[in-house]
Amino acid sequence: MERKGDIEERIERGMSEALLSGRRKIINNTSSQLAIVGSNICPIQSLDYEIIENDLLKQDWRSRRKVEIYQYVVLKWTLALLIGLITGIVGFLNNIGVENISGLKVLLTNNLMQQQKYEEAFAMYVGCNMILAVGAAALCAYIAPAAAGSGIPEVKAYLNGIDAHSILAPSTLFVKIFGSILGVGAGFVVGKEGPMVHTGACIANLLGQGGSTKYGLTWKWLRYFKNDRDRRDLITCGAAAGVAAAFRAPVGGVLFALEEATSWWRSALLWRTFFTNAVVAVVLRALIQFCEEGGGQCGLFGKGGLIMFDVNSAKPAYTTPDLLAVILFLGVIGGLMGSLYNYLIDKLLRTYSIINEKGPIFKILLVMIISFLTSCIRFGLPLLSKCVPCPGECPAPPTANFHDCPPNHYNDLSSLFFTTNDDAIRNLFIDGQNTGFQLSTLIIFFVSIYLLGIVTYGVAIPSGLFIPVILAGASYGRLIGTMLAPYTVLDTGLFALLGAASFLGGTMRMTVSLCVILLELTNNLLMLPLVMLVLLISKSVADSFNKGVYDQIMRLKGLPYMEAHAEPYMRNLVAGDVVSGPLFTFCGVEKVGNIVHALKVTSHHGFPVIDEPPLTYAPQLCGLVLRSHLLVLLLKHKTLFTREKVMTTSTVTNKFKANDFAKPGLGRGIRVDDLDISKEEMEMFVDLHPITNTSPYTVVETMSLAKAALLFREVGLRHLLVVPKTPGRPPIVGILTRHDFMPEYILGLFPHLNHQ
Amino acid sequence: MERKGDIEERIERGMSEALLSGRRKIINNTSSQLAIVGSNICPIQSLDYEIIENDLLKQDWRSRRKVEIYQYVVLKWTLALLIGLITGIVGFLNNIGVENISGLKVLLTNNLMQQQKYEEAFAMYVGCNMILAVGAAALCAYIAPAAAGSGIPEVKAYLNGIDAHSILAPSTLFVKIFGSILGVGAGFVVGKEGPMVHTGACIANLLGQGGSTKYGLTWKWLRYFKNDRDRRDLITCGAAAGVAAAFRAPVGGVLFALEEATSWWRSALLWRTFFTNAVVAVVLRALIQFCEEGGGQCGLFGKGGLIMFDVNSAKPAYTTPDLLAVILFLGVIGGLMGSLYNYLIDKLLRTYSIINEKGPIFKILLVMIISFLTSCIRFGLPLLSKCVPCPGECPAPPTANFHDCPPNHYNDLSSLFFTTNDDAIRNLFIDGQNTGFQLSTLIIFFVSIYLLGIVTYGVAIPSGLFIPVILAGASYGRLIGTMLAPYTVLDTGLFALLGAASFLGGTMRMTVSLCVILLELTNNLLMLPLVMLVLLISKSVADSFNKGVYDQIMRLKGLPYMEAHAEPYMRNLVAGDVVSGPLFTFCGVEKVGNIVHALKVTSHHGFPVIDEPPLTYAPQLCGLVLRSHLLVLLLKHKTLFTREKVMTTSTVTNKFKANDFAKPGLGRGIRVDDLDISKEEMEMFVDLHPITNTSPYTVVETMSLAKAALLFREVGLRHLLVVPKTPGRPPIVGILTRHDFMPEYILGLFPHLNHQ
């Protein structure tokens, strides 16, 4: 009964407050309107997936002829094709670049080593790495700070509806591609997969927004894609294509986009993504064949090529004790290690961001320190390892004669350290009969790679997380496999694969997509049940400690991600509780001066429009008008201003072109300061009806916040209007936006919920 | 201007109509409240995924302690485990059953053939098949007519929110399992995959609804799952597990559920489905190992086992002309053949339904005719083929000595016809070097299987569509491969695989899931780009002719499936245009007699509740009350009836248990006739506030129908309330339900839209 009372009291309170413009209106949501992206503070915006049903759109719909719909469909698929094509080519060139740079570096160093000039060799190695690292860092620090890091969190946030400045800008694309080549070439323990996802998304965005006006590359006929919904679809395709190009795993790419990247998904999109990735697969295959057939055309790009760790032909045979060992040692401990990895990355990122904020020079210095550390470890640690006899054939020179190994001997630690990351993974996955690693080798490698991976992420270079985690996981798995070798029939190479799976599950927390990516990488479908089991266990274990690494980074960057599930305490709050004020509303026909004032003093992106007497019988909600539309109206359509407060609608819609109001590309909207309105015009009126969305989504103020959040998230809204429960009050209570659903804001308003 | 006028006129018309209770209220949606399921006419209901926010639920939420939330989570995962376990075991037993029945049948026939008694052998073969077929048909016709056919359309419809009677009942489960074993054992050209999906869904439903009260199997502690949302999740897991068990393709199963089966999807569900399928994979592996190790323990269940066509080790090598041939002959023609397949099945199903409606005897007779036809073709057609020399080793007896082949010769047509469907597929997939089929053999087999597959679907047995389509596609592909052999380097066995892909793409219209299923079946990841390409082309080609086969069957059965996309003409209509009446509304405190009357004269499942003066200041929408909740209130809570029209809320909520109002299992709700209310009670009042959902989703009457449909579909609603745009009118215009969005209904109201 007390509870019923609560609700009633709440309704009454809401009523009186709204009527008296009382306490509620003072609530002002100032929570994170700013986000730190690449340690640059910049304003973020929400994307809007709602269908803006105003007269303009309706006119546009009606006027679209069949041929235009056909055009749209053809264009949609053409863009999907182009995304696949370009991402495939970029992925291939990325590989060629990395392979050739690394190859050249090893060649130079090796020449010096064969002449016994170890100091010179070391200097050459460190120097090469340093130059490449500084190049990558300089690109990141000066041209596009948003290109640092993995890029997957940013893409995930974008697909959730968060538009942070320059996340998908052309400069970011440029730096992401070349920074990634230089960074991976510099021998850092970073991968190119995250950057490739970001690259794919940038390419898709660039194609979708009709090129870049800044660089003079635009296509006017891309107007169909000038809205958030179609751009979202394109960028999803791009993200999927990125994974496909990085791992050569087309199906895995589709699933990655589906499981990790997107927040909304449609069956039609599945198909389009699949098409894009088929294109990527075909392009990659053709280019690789071209390289192979053409002999030396691609320089040192040889067998290494795109990662495809198809090296283990061992048939998985296992018994029940093996299964238990796998579950316990790999699943559980892998999960623990994975969550520890996330925890350490989080701590380190906070430290690094302090350094990075001090300026570009500090960023580059940090990169130089890490580069030097990495070079020392890669060159120096193999000294600790003894030379062992070659298993059958001896590996190629730098590994074989590293630090004076006798003939038919080689240094197994250098076969992991003194090579590219891809080759190291390949060596770890090789089946146990063909090669063996000493226990000490594996321990040294595991510990150093685990730590190097953590300290490297967060410096100002494009850095993927997949490869460091796979490296650490595979060495851990191989270590366990070698230790258990006397007791198990399961191949040590397969242990390495399962170890990689367990670490990936522990950090990234994906399931189906990781499973398929690993299977596509290793081409061993018979491992499926074991990989599934290990992934499930490590994810479950890790989930009980912290969140996935991408979610953590997203939170660290202050991106207001809408979770699919509402927090439990949201069930006890109603929509009216969190609605913020003061609320600015416009009349159906509003004075220009009022509009300009409202645009200047607030940063709201949507304003309710209310029709009032004498235009209507009683105040009624006409709809919602967007800031961007208002700005276009005030800037480009001054002829519509009237001296009297009258509706001009019947003559107006013909004067607009829908394209005027199409969403512009990133950072290219009109700003309030661009307006140039005379004093006389300020006193005039303008009819807002033609640009007002007359059917915005509304919820009643007594709806629980959990239910409102569900609607907000499922339909992909930017503004959700809250209407009063009882009649006779102003027709709108407030507007809910993404920020009103953020836990930080809610818990700030109602601190007692924190202790529940 | 004319357009703006339209809208205004429409608003005004709506206003005056609602005020005058005018023309709109006469609209009555009588479209398909009935659906033909398994040719039995039965009423269908919609499912409700909305959070019903009434006082009861809120009380239940508040009273849930931490331990109960924990209980719920544990139970959720336990059920996922159980679904995987049981579906895996059922899938295995299904296989054992089919293998043993088929094996015994061939054994008996072969014995007679070796004694040269061909007539007796034929009689034995036809007789065995006939007995099995009649058994399957009798089960279907008498016990559970809903079990006939594939079952995938029904599961798909359920997951879209359509609850047709007995679709997931225990009797359906029983018939589906045994009917499928008998049907496949009888040599029909049908698969067990569709039935396994349905079986998995039935198992999930049975577990989720707390067993079956009818058979005395219930668990009371399953109350958490007594709502549509949690059941939907379970059934999604079940459907996925069905595919995993049928094809031994766990990842393919997850993707099938995602791409084809479900209409709503959450990331958390992906993980749970993945877990269920991992369990299926482990169970199947363990059971097969048990059979293999145990020797003859599983009867004739031998190498055939679960289908796993891991028979082709040919490395895919292809040139550009090969690629063009594949695209043209397989992609395009496969797509054409696939859409023709759908067209013919549609026509035939309409014919069959006339026969099936005449009664169970006619159903059985039809099955007998098809069975006889199938037996004749399987036994007789190999006579047309000449004996050919064995390639290396000779196949096992019945094929080798079929119709007097000389030693070291065999009849290649009988190796396709006179065996199980799974073995025939395996033979078609074998690589070209190991075996060759004559061109005539492949032509005969392709034509007969293509037609047999079509005439068999729709008879009263559980019949999957995957296997017939794969068979036809593989023989077609192999045919093309054999014809092109002189000009291509691509293996003929791989041509068969691509042919199967093209037919599947052409009929089912899935992409990613088919791709992964085929790869998991054949264990050949290197085929990926080609399979993707063929699937894409055949789907695109077929899509331009008709819909996917499951969508067609669903439409044929009259299931009101909500498409993800709104039809274009819905953009020109507004919500108010299609809202049907007359509208029954209740007061917050309503006379019992009025409620009983409304329940009796309408079949509505939701009624708006309107608070009127003197309870409130002006008429206001209180919310929506469900028929099922009203019935519980009237049947079980007569103590709450009052003589005066007063609110009793403050004392009431304690008297309810939320479980009283939980959604019961299928066909177990209270009916109006169950009510037993005296004349005196009829005059009393009851307070509806505690069971009223106070925050139903609402849209304004001027919202376009397309936008309303999007909301309805995305959030998974059963009732969508339409509110007036202008104040001063009754607070509700009407309720939109699933049927109001059906094209048949809308085009019936506005016939001119049909010609646009």
GROMACS .gro file of N, CA and C in nm, chain B residues 189-224:
model
  108
  945VAL      N    1   1.173  -3.904  -4.997
  945VAL     CA    2   1.275  -3.800  -5.022
  945VAL      C    3   1.247  -3.684  -4.928
  946VAL      N    4   1.268  -3.707  -4.801
  946VAL     CA    5   1.249  -3.603  -4.700
  946VAL      C    6   1.369  -3.605  -4.607
  947GLY      N    7   1.390  -3.495  -4.537
  947GLY     CA    8   1.501  -3.487  -4.444
  947GLY      C    9   1.451  -3.489  -4.301
  948LYS      N   10   1.545  -3.492  -4.210
  948LYS     CA   11   1.505  -3.488  -4.069
  948LYS      C   12   1.546  -3.357  -4.005
  949GLU      N   13   1.590  -3.260  -4.084
  949GLU     CA   14   1.644  -3.137  -4.026
  949GLU      C   15   1.532  -3.044  -3.980
  950GLY      N   16   1.436  -3.019  -4.071
  950GLY     CA   17   1.322  -2.936  -4.032
  950GLY      C   18   1.254  -2.993  -3.909
  951PRO      N   19   1.216  -3.122  -3.913
  951PRO     CA   20   1.156  -3.183  -3.794
  951PRO      C   21   1.242  -3.171  -3.669
  952MET      N   22   1.377  -3.178  -3.685
  952MET     CA   23   1.462  -3.165  -3.567
  952MET      C   24   1.454  -3.023  -3.510
  953VAL      N   25   1.444  -2.924  -3.597
  953VAL     CA   26   1.429  -2.787  -3.549
  953VAL      C   27   1.300  -2.775  -3.468
  954HIS      N   28   1.193  -2.829  -3.524
  954HIS     CA   29   1.065  -2.826  -3.454
  954HIS      C   30   1.074  -2.904  -3.323
  955THR      N   31   1.141  -3.019  -3.328
  955THR     CA   32   1.157  -3.101  -3.207
  955THR      C   33   1.230  -3.022  -3.100
  956GLY      N   34   1.339  -2.959  -3.140
  956GLY     CA   35   1.416  -2.879  -3.044
  956GLY      C   36   1.329  -2.770  -2.981
  957ALA      N   37   1.249  -2.705  -3.065
  957ALA     CA   38   1.163  -2.598  -3.014
  957ALA      C   39   1.059  -2.654  -2.919
  958CYS      N   40   1.003  -2.771  -2.952
  958CYS     CA   41   0.903  -2.833  -2.865
  958CYS      C   42   0.964  -2.869  -2.730
  959ILE      N   43   1.085  -2.926  -2.735
  959ILE     CA   44   1.152  -2.963  -2.610
  959ILE      C   45   1.172  -2.839  -2.524
  960ALA      N   46   1.220  -2.732  -2.586
  960ALA     CA   47   1.244  -2.607  -2.513
  960ALA      C   48   1.114  -2.556  -2.453
  961ASN      N   49   1.007  -2.562  -2.529
  961ASN     CA   50   0.879  -2.512  -2.481
  961ASN      C   51   0.829  -2.594  -2.362
  962LEU      N   52   0.844  -2.726  -2.375
  962LEU     CA   53   0.800  -2.816  -2.270
  962LEU      C   54   0.877  -2.790  -2.141
  963LEU      N   55   1.008  -2.771  -2.155
  963LEU     CA   56   1.089  -2.742  -2.037
  963LEU      C   57   1.051  -2.607  -1.979
  964GLY      N   58   1.027  -2.512  -2.067
  964GLY     CA   59   1.004  -2.376  -2.022
  964GLY      C   60   0.869  -2.356  -1.957
  965GLN      N   61   0.769  -2.425  -2.006
  965GLN     CA   62   0.638  -2.401  -1.946
  965GLN      C   63   0.616  -2.490  -1.824
  966GLY      N   64   0.724  -2.545  -1.774
  966GLY     CA   65   0.711  -2.627  -1.655
  966GLY      C   66   0.643  -2.758  -1.684
  967GLY      N   67   0.686  -2.823  -1.793
  967GLY     CA   68   0.631  -2.953  -1.826
  967GLY      C   69   0.492  -2.942  -1.883
  968SER      N   70   0.413  -3.043  -1.868
  968SER     CA   71   0.280  -3.046  -1.925
  968SER      C   72   0.182  -3.088  -1.818
  969THR      N   73   0.087  -3.001  -1.789
  969THR     CA   74  -0.013  -3.040  -1.687
  969THR      C   75  -0.097  -3.156  -1.738
  970LYS      N   76  -0.119  -3.159  -1.868
  970LYS     CA   77  -0.201  -3.265  -1.926
  970LYS      C   78  -0.145  -3.402  -1.891
  971TYR      N   79  -0.013  -3.418  -1.898
  971TYR     CA   80   0.047  -3.546  -1.867
  971TYR      C   81   0.106  -3.549  -1.726
  972GLY      N   82   0.067  -3.453  -1.647
  972GLY     CA   83   0.110  -3.453  -1.507
  972GLY      C   84   0.256  -3.421  -1.484
  973LEU      N   85   0.318  -3.363  -1.583
  973LEU     CA   86   0.460  -3.330  -1.567
  973LEU      C   87   0.476  -3.179  -1.549
  974THR      N   88   0.485  -3.131  -1.428
  974THR     CA   89   0.509  -2.988  -1.412
  974THR      C   90   0.608  -2.962  -1.300
  975TRP      N   91   0.674  -2.849  -1.311
  975TRP     CA   92   0.760  -2.804  -1.203
  975TRP      C   93   0.712  -2.667  -1.161
  976LYS      N   94   0.681  -2.653  -1.034
  976LYS     CA   95   0.624  -2.526  -0.989
  976LYS      C   96   0.727  -2.415  -0.985
  977TRP      N   97   0.854  -2.454  -0.967
  977TRP     CA   98   0.956  -2.351  -0.953
  977TRP      C   99   0.995  -2.289  -1.087
  978LEU      N  100   0.923  -2.324  -1.190
  978LEU     CA  101   0.954  -2.263  -1.319
  978LEU      C  102   0.875  -2.136  -1.344
  979ARG      N  103   0.819  -2.079  -1.238
  979ARG     CA  104   0.731  -1.965  -1.258
  979ARG      C  105   0.799  -1.846  -1.325
  980TYR      N  106   0.931  -1.836  -1.310
  980TYR     CA  107   1.001  -1.724  -1.372
  980TYR      C  108   0.986  -1.725  -1.523
   0.00000   0.00000   0.00000
